[in-house]
Short mmCIF file of C-alpha atoms in Angstrom, two decimals:
data_model
loop_
_atom_site.label_atom_id
_atom_site.label_comp_id
_atom_site.label_asym_id
_atom_site.label_seq_id
_atom_site.Cartn_x
_atom_site.Cartn_y
_atom_site.Cartn_z
CA MET W 598 154.62 -100.27 -86.67
CA LYS W 599 151.33 -98.53 -85.92
CA PRO W 600 147.87 -99.21 -87.50
CA ALA W 601 146.60 -96.39 -89.70
CA ILE W 602 144.61 -93.54 -88.14
CA LEU W 603 141.12 -94.61 -88.25
CA LEU W 604 137.82 -92.74 -89.11
CA VAL W 605 139.24 -91.57 -92.37
CA GLY W 606 138.35 -92.22 -95.82
CA THR W 607 135.03 -94.01 -96.77
CA ALA W 608 132.62 -95.32 -94.18
CA ALA W 609 133.17 -98.93 -95.10
CA ALA W 610 137.05 -98.36 -94.74
CA ALA W 611 136.55 -96.66 -91.41
CA ALA W 612 134.37 -99.43 -90.28
CA ALA W 613 136.94 -101.93 -91.25
CA ALA W 614 139.79 -100.07 -89.66
CA VAL W 615 137.85 -99.83 -86.25
CA ASP W 616 136.73 -103.28 -86.25
CA SER W 617 140.35 -104.53 -86.87
CA VAL W 618 141.89 -102.39 -84.16
CA LEU W 619 139.00 -103.39 -81.78
CA ALA W 620 139.24 -107.17 -82.45
CA ARG W 621 143.02 -107.26 -82.65
CA MET W 622 143.48 -105.41 -79.14
CA ALA W 623 140.99 -107.58 -77.52
CA SER W 624 142.78 -110.67 -78.76
CA SER W 625 146.08 -109.52 -77.95
CA TYR W 626 145.27 -108.69 -74.38
CA ILE W 627 143.97 -112.47 -73.86
CA GLN W 628 147.18 -113.70 -75.13
CA ARG W 629 149.07 -112.28 -72.44
CA PRO W 630 149.07 -113.41 -68.80
CA VAL W 631 146.40 -111.57 -66.73
CA ARG W 632 145.85 -112.48 -62.94
CA GLN W 633 142.78 -114.21 -61.99
CA SER W 634 141.43 -111.56 -59.58
CA TRP W 635 138.70 -109.33 -58.36
CA GLY W 636 141.00 -106.31 -58.45
CA TYR W 637 139.96 -103.40 -60.07
CA ASP W 638 142.36 -103.24 -62.99
CA GLU W 639 141.28 -106.67 -64.00
CA ALA W 640 137.79 -105.69 -63.72
CA THR W 641 138.38 -102.75 -66.02
CA LEU W 642 140.08 -104.83 -68.66
CA TYR W 643 137.06 -107.27 -68.58
CA PHE W 644 134.61 -104.28 -68.95
CA GLY W 645 136.44 -103.28 -72.07
CA LEU W 646 136.60 -106.89 -73.44
CA GLN W 647 132.69 -107.31 -72.63
CA ALA W 648 132.06 -104.33 -74.60
CA SER W 649 134.25 -105.50 -77.44
CA LEU W 650 132.07 -108.78 -77.61
CA LEU W 651 129.12 -106.58 -78.60
CA HIS W 652 130.55 -106.22 -81.81
CA THR W 653 133.22 -109.14 -82.37
CA GLN W 654 131.27 -111.88 -80.72
CA ASP W 655 134.81 -113.58 -80.57
CA GLU W 656 134.12 -116.81 -78.71
CA ALA W 657 137.84 -117.14 -77.49
CA VAL W 658 137.57 -113.60 -75.76
CA VAL W 659 134.09 -115.21 -74.05
CA ALA W 660 136.04 -118.62 -73.26
CA TRP W 661 138.82 -116.55 -71.62
CA LEU W 662 136.66 -114.32 -69.82
CA ARG W 663 134.90 -117.20 -68.41
CA ASN W 664 137.99 -119.02 -67.29
CA GLN W 665 139.04 -115.74 -65.65
CA ILE W 666 135.80 -115.29 -63.61
CA ASP W 667 135.35 -119.12 -62.83
CA ALA W 668 138.61 -118.85 -60.96
CA VAL W 669 137.24 -116.09 -58.86
CA VAL W 670 133.80 -116.87 -58.31
CA LEU W 671 133.27 -120.51 -56.69
CA GLY W 672 130.41 -122.81 -57.33
CA ASP W 673 128.68 -121.57 -54.34
CA GLY W 674 128.68 -118.17 -55.12
CA SER W 675 131.70 -117.18 -52.73
CA ILE W 676 134.34 -114.84 -53.90
CA LYS W 677 137.85 -116.48 -53.69
CA ASP W 678 140.15 -114.78 -51.14
CA PHE W 679 137.64 -111.64 -50.70
CA ASN W 680 137.79 -110.29 -47.25
CA HIS W 681 134.28 -108.91 -46.42
CA THR W 682 135.51 -107.05 -43.37
CA TYR W 683 137.97 -104.82 -45.58
CA TYR W 684 135.88 -101.89 -46.76
CA SER W 685 137.60 -100.45 -49.97
CA LEU W 686 135.57 -99.03 -52.93
CA ASP W 687 138.23 -100.35 -55.40
CA ASN W 688 137.14 -104.01 -54.64
CA TYR W 689 133.59 -103.58 -55.48
CA ARG W 690 133.97 -102.71 -59.16
CA ILE W 691 134.42 -106.45 -60.17
CA ALA W 692 130.63 -106.91 -59.03
CA ASN W 693 129.53 -105.35 -62.27
CA ASN W 694 131.25 -108.44 -63.93
CA TYR W 695 129.30 -110.69 -61.89
CA LEU W 696 126.12 -108.94 -62.78
CA TRP W 697 127.25 -109.41 -66.55
CA TRP W 698 127.73 -113.11 -66.14
CA TYR W 699 124.65 -113.28 -64.39
CA GLU W 700 122.63 -111.68 -67.12
CA ARG W 701 124.45 -113.79 -69.58
CA THR W 702 123.97 -117.03 -68.10
CA GLY W 703 121.18 -116.96 -65.24
CA GLU W 704 123.58 -119.13 -63.13
CA ASP W 705 122.76 -118.29 -59.51
CA LYS W 706 126.54 -118.15 -58.37
CA PHE W 707 127.07 -114.74 -60.08
CA LYS W 708 123.94 -113.10 -58.30
CA ILE W 709 125.13 -114.53 -54.90
CA ALA W 710 128.34 -113.03 -55.68
CA ALA W 711 126.91 -109.76 -56.61
CA ASP W 712 124.48 -109.69 -53.72
CA SER W 713 127.35 -110.19 -51.19
CA ILE W 714 128.98 -106.94 -52.63
CA ARG W 715 125.82 -105.10 -52.43
CA ALA W 716 125.35 -106.15 -48.85
CA GLN W 717 128.75 -104.97 -48.37
CA LEU W 718 127.77 -101.42 -49.19
CA ASN W 719 125.15 -101.39 -46.49
CA ARG W 720 127.94 -101.94 -43.95
CA HIS W 721 130.59 -99.71 -45.83
CA PRO W 722 131.66 -96.80 -43.61
CA ARG W 723 130.50 -93.18 -44.61
CA THR W 724 131.31 -89.60 -44.13
CA PRO W 725 129.06 -87.51 -41.85
CA LEU W 726 127.24 -86.29 -44.97
CA GLY W 727 126.62 -90.01 -45.99
CA GLY W 728 129.44 -90.43 -48.58
CA PHE W 729 131.06 -93.69 -49.02
CA TRP W 730 134.62 -93.44 -47.46
CA HIS W 731 137.15 -94.37 -50.15
CA ARG W 732 138.77 -96.98 -47.79
CA GLN W 733 138.86 -97.99 -44.28
CA PRO W 734 140.99 -97.33 -42.36
CA ASN W 735 143.24 -95.87 -44.73
CA TYR W 736 141.30 -92.87 -46.00
CA PRO W 737 138.73 -91.76 -43.15
CA ASN W 738 136.14 -89.43 -44.66
CA GLN W 739 137.51 -89.04 -47.85
CA MET W 740 135.45 -89.44 -51.32
CA TRP W 741 137.61 -89.91 -54.48
CA LEU W 742 136.38 -89.36 -58.03
CA ASP W 743 137.96 -92.88 -58.52
CA GLY W 744 135.57 -94.36 -55.89
CA ILE W 745 132.39 -93.20 -57.66
CA PHE W 746 133.29 -95.50 -60.82
CA MET W 747 134.29 -98.29 -58.49
CA ALA W 748 131.18 -98.57 -56.42
CA ASP W 749 128.15 -96.73 -57.63
CA ASN W 750 127.65 -97.96 -60.98
CA PHE W 751 127.28 -101.36 -59.45
CA TYR W 752 125.18 -99.84 -56.83
CA ALA W 753 122.73 -98.46 -59.55
CA LYS W 754 122.89 -101.70 -61.86
CA TRP W 755 122.30 -103.84 -59.11
CA THR W 756 119.23 -101.63 -57.90
CA SER W 757 117.77 -101.29 -61.61
CA LEU W 758 117.82 -105.26 -61.83
CA PHE W 759 116.53 -106.25 -58.61
CA ASP W 760 115.04 -103.49 -56.69
CA ALA W 761 114.16 -100.84 -59.04
CA ASP W 762 111.25 -99.43 -57.04
CA ASN W 763 113.66 -98.61 -53.88
CA THR W 764 113.35 -94.69 -53.90
CA THR W 765 115.63 -94.59 -50.99
CA ALA W 766 118.23 -96.52 -52.77
CA TRP W 767 117.99 -94.39 -55.95
CA ASP W 768 118.03 -91.15 -53.63
CA ASP W 769 121.30 -92.48 -52.03
CA ILE W 770 123.13 -93.04 -55.39
CA VAL W 771 122.54 -89.64 -56.57
CA GLY W 772 123.55 -88.41 -53.36
CA GLN W 773 127.03 -90.06 -53.62
CA TYR W 774 127.44 -87.90 -56.93
CA ASP W 775 125.81 -84.75 -55.30
CA LEU W 776 128.59 -84.56 -52.54
CA ILE W 777 131.74 -85.54 -54.82
CA ASP W 778 130.45 -83.05 -57.46
CA SER W 779 129.74 -80.23 -55.10
CA ARG W 780 133.05 -80.54 -53.48
CA THR W 781 135.33 -81.36 -56.70
CA HIS W 782 133.86 -79.24 -59.18
CA ARG W 783 136.37 -76.49 -60.48
CA LEU W 784 133.93 -73.84 -61.83
CA SER W 785 136.57 -71.99 -63.99
CA SER W 786 137.33 -75.07 -66.21
CA ASN W 787 134.29 -77.47 -65.43
CA LEU W 788 136.80 -79.92 -64.48
CA ARG W 789 136.71 -81.85 -61.14
CA VAL W 790 139.93 -82.25 -58.72
CA HIS W 791 140.72 -85.76 -57.55
CA GLY W 792 138.83 -85.87 -54.26
CA TYR W 793 138.13 -84.31 -50.89
CA ASP W 794 138.56 -85.03 -47.38
CA GLU W 795 135.10 -84.24 -45.38
CA SER W 796 137.30 -83.89 -42.32
CA LYS W 797 139.80 -81.46 -43.70
CA VAL W 798 142.77 -83.31 -41.98
CA ALA W 799 144.51 -84.87 -45.07
CA VAL W 800 147.89 -83.13 -45.93
CA TRP W 801 146.54 -82.35 -49.04
CA ALA W 802 143.06 -80.99 -47.97
CA ASP W 803 142.21 -77.44 -48.28
CA ASP W 804 141.31 -75.83 -45.06
CA PHE W 805 137.97 -74.39 -46.33
CA ASP W 806 136.50 -77.00 -48.17
CA GLY W 807 138.77 -80.09 -47.79
CA ARG W 808 139.33 -80.59 -51.58
CA SER W 809 142.56 -81.93 -52.95
CA PRO W 810 144.48 -79.28 -55.26
CA LEU W 811 144.83 -80.71 -58.56
CA VAL W 812 142.88 -82.33 -61.49
CA TRP W 813 144.56 -85.64 -62.05
CA SER W 814 143.23 -86.83 -65.50
CA ARG W 815 142.62 -90.46 -64.67
CA ALA W 816 140.42 -89.41 -61.72
CA LEU W 817 138.39 -87.26 -63.88
CA GLY W 818 138.22 -90.10 -66.43
CA TRP W 819 136.66 -92.53 -63.97
CA TYR W 820 134.32 -90.03 -63.12
CA ALA W 821 133.33 -89.28 -66.66
CA VAL W 822 132.89 -93.10 -67.47
CA SER W 823 130.81 -93.53 -64.39
CA LEU W 824 128.48 -90.61 -65.22
CA VAL W 825 127.93 -91.58 -68.93
CA ASP W 826 127.23 -95.31 -67.99
CA LEU W 827 125.03 -94.17 -65.05
CA LEU W 828 122.51 -92.39 -66.95
CA GLY W 829 121.60 -95.50 -68.86
CA ASP W 830 120.53 -97.28 -65.52
CA PHE W 831 119.50 -94.30 -63.55
CA PRO W 832 115.30 -93.75 -63.70
CA LYS W 833 114.52 -90.91 -66.02
CA THR W 834 111.58 -90.24 -63.73
CA HIS W 835 113.74 -89.66 -60.70
CA PRO W 836 114.20 -85.86 -59.76
CA GLY W 837 118.06 -86.56 -59.50
CA TYR W 838 118.63 -87.61 -63.08
CA GLU W 839 118.50 -84.22 -64.50
CA ARG W 840 121.29 -83.24 -62.09
CA LEU W 841 123.23 -86.31 -63.01
CA LEU W 842 122.87 -85.33 -66.76
CA GLY W 843 124.09 -81.77 -65.79
CA TYR W 844 126.99 -83.07 -64.04
CA PHE W 845 128.07 -85.06 -67.11
CA GLN W 846 127.26 -82.14 -69.58
CA SER W 847 129.49 -80.13 -67.31
CA VAL W 848 132.33 -82.45 -67.40
CA GLY W 849 131.96 -82.73 -71.24
CA ASN W 850 132.05 -79.15 -71.63
CA GLY W 851 135.37 -79.09 -69.53
CA LEU W 852 137.01 -81.86 -71.88
CA LYS W 853 135.96 -80.19 -75.00
CA ARG W 854 137.77 -77.17 -73.65
CA SER W 855 141.01 -78.94 -72.38
CA ILE W 856 141.71 -81.48 -75.19
CA ASP W 857 145.35 -80.58 -76.54
CA ASP W 858 146.75 -82.21 -79.65
CA GLY W 859 143.99 -84.71 -79.69
CA GLY W 860 144.57 -86.02 -76.00
CA TRP W 861 144.63 -84.71 -72.42
CA TRP W 862 147.47 -83.96 -70.07
CA LEU W 863 148.03 -86.06 -66.88
CA VAL W 864 147.89 -83.15 -64.94
CA MET W 865 145.20 -81.09 -66.36
CA ASP W 866 145.96 -77.80 -64.43
CA PHE W 867 149.40 -77.62 -66.20
CA PRO W 868 149.31 -78.13 -69.78
CA GLY W 869 152.49 -78.13 -71.47
CA ARG W 870 154.46 -77.88 -68.15
CA ASP W 871 157.99 -79.60 -68.09
CA ARG W 872 157.45 -83.45 -67.12
CA ASN W 873 153.89 -83.22 -67.75
CA TYR W 874 152.44 -85.26 -70.36
CA LEU W 875 149.42 -86.40 -72.65
CA GLU W 876 148.28 -89.63 -70.91
CA SER W 877 146.62 -92.65 -72.39
CA SER W 878 144.12 -94.13 -70.02
CA ALA W 879 142.46 -90.70 -69.17
CA SER W 880 142.51 -89.95 -73.00
CA ALA W 881 140.72 -93.27 -73.77
CA MET W 882 138.29 -92.88 -70.97
CA PHE W 883 137.29 -89.21 -71.93
CA THR W 884 136.83 -90.22 -75.69
CA TYR W 885 134.56 -93.27 -74.61
CA ALA W 886 132.47 -90.95 -72.63
CA LEU W 887 132.40 -88.02 -75.17
CA LEU W 888 131.40 -90.69 -78.15
CA LYS W 889 128.79 -92.22 -76.11
CA GLY W 890 127.59 -88.91 -74.83
CA VAL W 891 127.03 -87.76 -78.30
CA ARG W 892 125.71 -90.89 -79.59
CA LEU W 893 122.93 -91.10 -76.80
CA GLY W 894 122.06 -87.49 -76.91
CA TYR W 895 123.50 -86.56 -73.88
CA LEU W 896 126.07 -83.97 -75.55
CA PRO W 897 125.43 -81.70 -78.42
CA ALA W 898 126.27 -82.94 -82.03
CA SER W 899 129.01 -80.31 -81.90
CA TYR W 900 131.20 -82.47 -79.58
CA GLN W 901 131.38 -85.37 -82.27
CA ALA W 902 134.54 -83.76 -84.14
CA THR W 903 136.26 -83.58 -80.68
CA ALA W 904 135.51 -87.25 -80.03
CA ASP W 905 136.39 -88.35 -83.49
CA LYS W 906 139.85 -86.52 -83.40
CA ALA W 907 140.41 -88.15 -79.83
CA PHE W 908 139.72 -91.62 -80.87
CA GLU W 909 142.18 -90.98 -84.07
CA THR W 910 144.77 -89.85 -81.38
CA LEU W 911 144.44 -92.96 -79.23
CA VAL W 912 145.26 -94.88 -81.97
CA ASP W 913 148.15 -92.86 -83.79
CA ARG W 914 149.71 -92.16 -80.59
CA TRP W 915 149.44 -95.09 -78.35
CA VAL W 916 148.50 -98.38 -80.26
CA THR W 917 151.61 -100.29 -81.34
CA GLU W 918 152.15 -103.39 -83.33
CA ASN W 919 154.70 -106.43 -82.41
CA GLU W 920 156.30 -108.46 -85.17
CA ASP W 921 153.82 -111.12 -84.51
CA GLY W 922 150.85 -108.77 -85.15
CA THR W 923 149.51 -108.56 -81.43
CA LEU W 924 148.86 -104.89 -80.61
CA ASN W 925 150.13 -102.92 -77.35
CA TRP W 926 148.66 -100.27 -75.43
CA GLU W 927 151.21 -97.74 -74.42
CA GLY W 928 151.47 -94.34 -72.31
CA THR W 929 149.28 -95.24 -69.21
CA VAL W 930 150.53 -94.17 -65.90
CA GLU W 931 150.63 -96.82 -63.12
CA VAL W 932 148.79 -95.33 -60.38
CA GLY W 933 147.62 -92.08 -58.83
CA SER W 934 146.57 -91.66 -55.17
CA LEU W 935 145.74 -89.34 -52.28
CA ASN W 936 147.87 -91.34 -50.22
CA SER W 937 150.34 -88.88 -51.19
CA ASN W 938 150.88 -85.03 -50.94
CA ALA W 939 148.79 -84.79 -53.94
CA SER W 940 151.29 -82.42 -55.73
CA PHE W 941 152.31 -82.25 -59.36
CA GLU W 942 155.74 -83.59 -58.52
CA TYR W 943 154.17 -86.68 -57.02
CA TYR W 944 151.45 -87.19 -59.93
CA VAL W 945 154.49 -86.72 -62.62
CA SER W 946 156.89 -88.97 -60.81
CA VAL W 947 154.84 -92.22 -61.11
CA PRO W 948 155.90 -94.57 -63.82
CA ILE W 949 154.28 -95.37 -67.09
CA GLN W 950 153.51 -98.99 -67.95
CA GLN W 951 152.97 -100.83 -71.27
CA ASN W 952 149.71 -102.91 -71.75
CA ASP W 953 148.07 -101.50 -68.61
CA HIS W 954 144.85 -103.25 -67.95
CA ARG W 955 142.94 -99.93 -66.97
CA GLY W 956 144.10 -98.12 -69.92
CA GLY W 957 143.59 -101.15 -72.46
CA GLY W 958 140.09 -101.70 -70.97
CA ALA W 959 139.53 -97.95 -71.41
CA PHE W 960 140.74 -98.18 -74.92
CA LEU W 961 138.49 -101.15 -75.85
CA LEU W 962 135.43 -99.15 -74.59
CA ALA W 963 136.46 -96.22 -76.96
CA ALA W 964 137.06 -98.39 -79.91
CA TYR W 965 133.83 -100.08 -79.57
CA GLU W 966 132.02 -96.80 -79.62
CA ALA W 967 134.21 -95.67 -82.25
CA GLU W 968 133.08 -98.85 -84.38
CA VAL W 969 129.39 -97.88 -83.52
CA ARG W 970 130.22 -94.22 -84.78
CA SER W 971 131.77 -95.40 -88.15
CA LYS W 972 128.87 -97.66 -88.85
CA GLN W 973 126.33 -94.57 -88.37
CA ASP W 974 128.53 -93.12 -90.98
#
């Protein structure tokens, strides 16, 4: 059984429906086993659960999150089993959660843990033009849209909290977005391909500019979420702010043009192609980015109908209910990597899984924004 489509009927009914699906999905996730890890998939789920608390204030979620993070960040601020000589942007996303806990509690151990990841960024290998490698040694001189979400929002948040006058850091942060956008932007559609190889040696790299061939929707979803969140932390007085806003508006335009039946295709280059499908995690990320973008004035009000329709589709297509009343999140692809030939056949061959943490976390973000929207109505 599926919950009713939201954002219909009276404003009060819409608010109650959104509140219900937001609170119930958050409660459902904490009733399932989740490994106690600093992995980016768990970090994404925590991100969504933290957003849900802005509305629900569910103490059971707070207690569950605290138990999860205390198993990872030890009393002295060290991060359990974290290898500081292994440089993978994926492993840095969790540091946003450390900052969230530090702001919430003021406990030194969370700042110490966050500071250790900030120091790791200073050592992280870079491309000749200064972009962070996605991972050493696996992906030399490669930047992926995924990596922007994993590292640069933390870089900006940490700088805004502890080093806000450091112009060099802000220049470096916007430089990461300048590099990735200039080399992945598909001008004809305002979508972005998955990544690029500055050395142009990867099997998928274009001989001219090193870019990968296709638009994988979740990579673009990471980027859209990263941009809309970054705009709240990046100083508006910095000359790079308008460029960042422009990148987000361009992505928003591409999303508005490419939505199909309320969702977005896994491989966005080939809507409707056999074996391609509407994918839930990217659709949730795009919905969050559009809802938040309109709410904060980054996008025109004309995008609201697209965002509202997308959220309705998330609930109608991918939220299911169990007999015990808990909710499931469906339709999320397990992974997508440039450790492949980056072909259409590769992307569509990856299995789908139920209750994926990245997809569920993204849905909670979108549901929070939809709840804010319903209260505005």
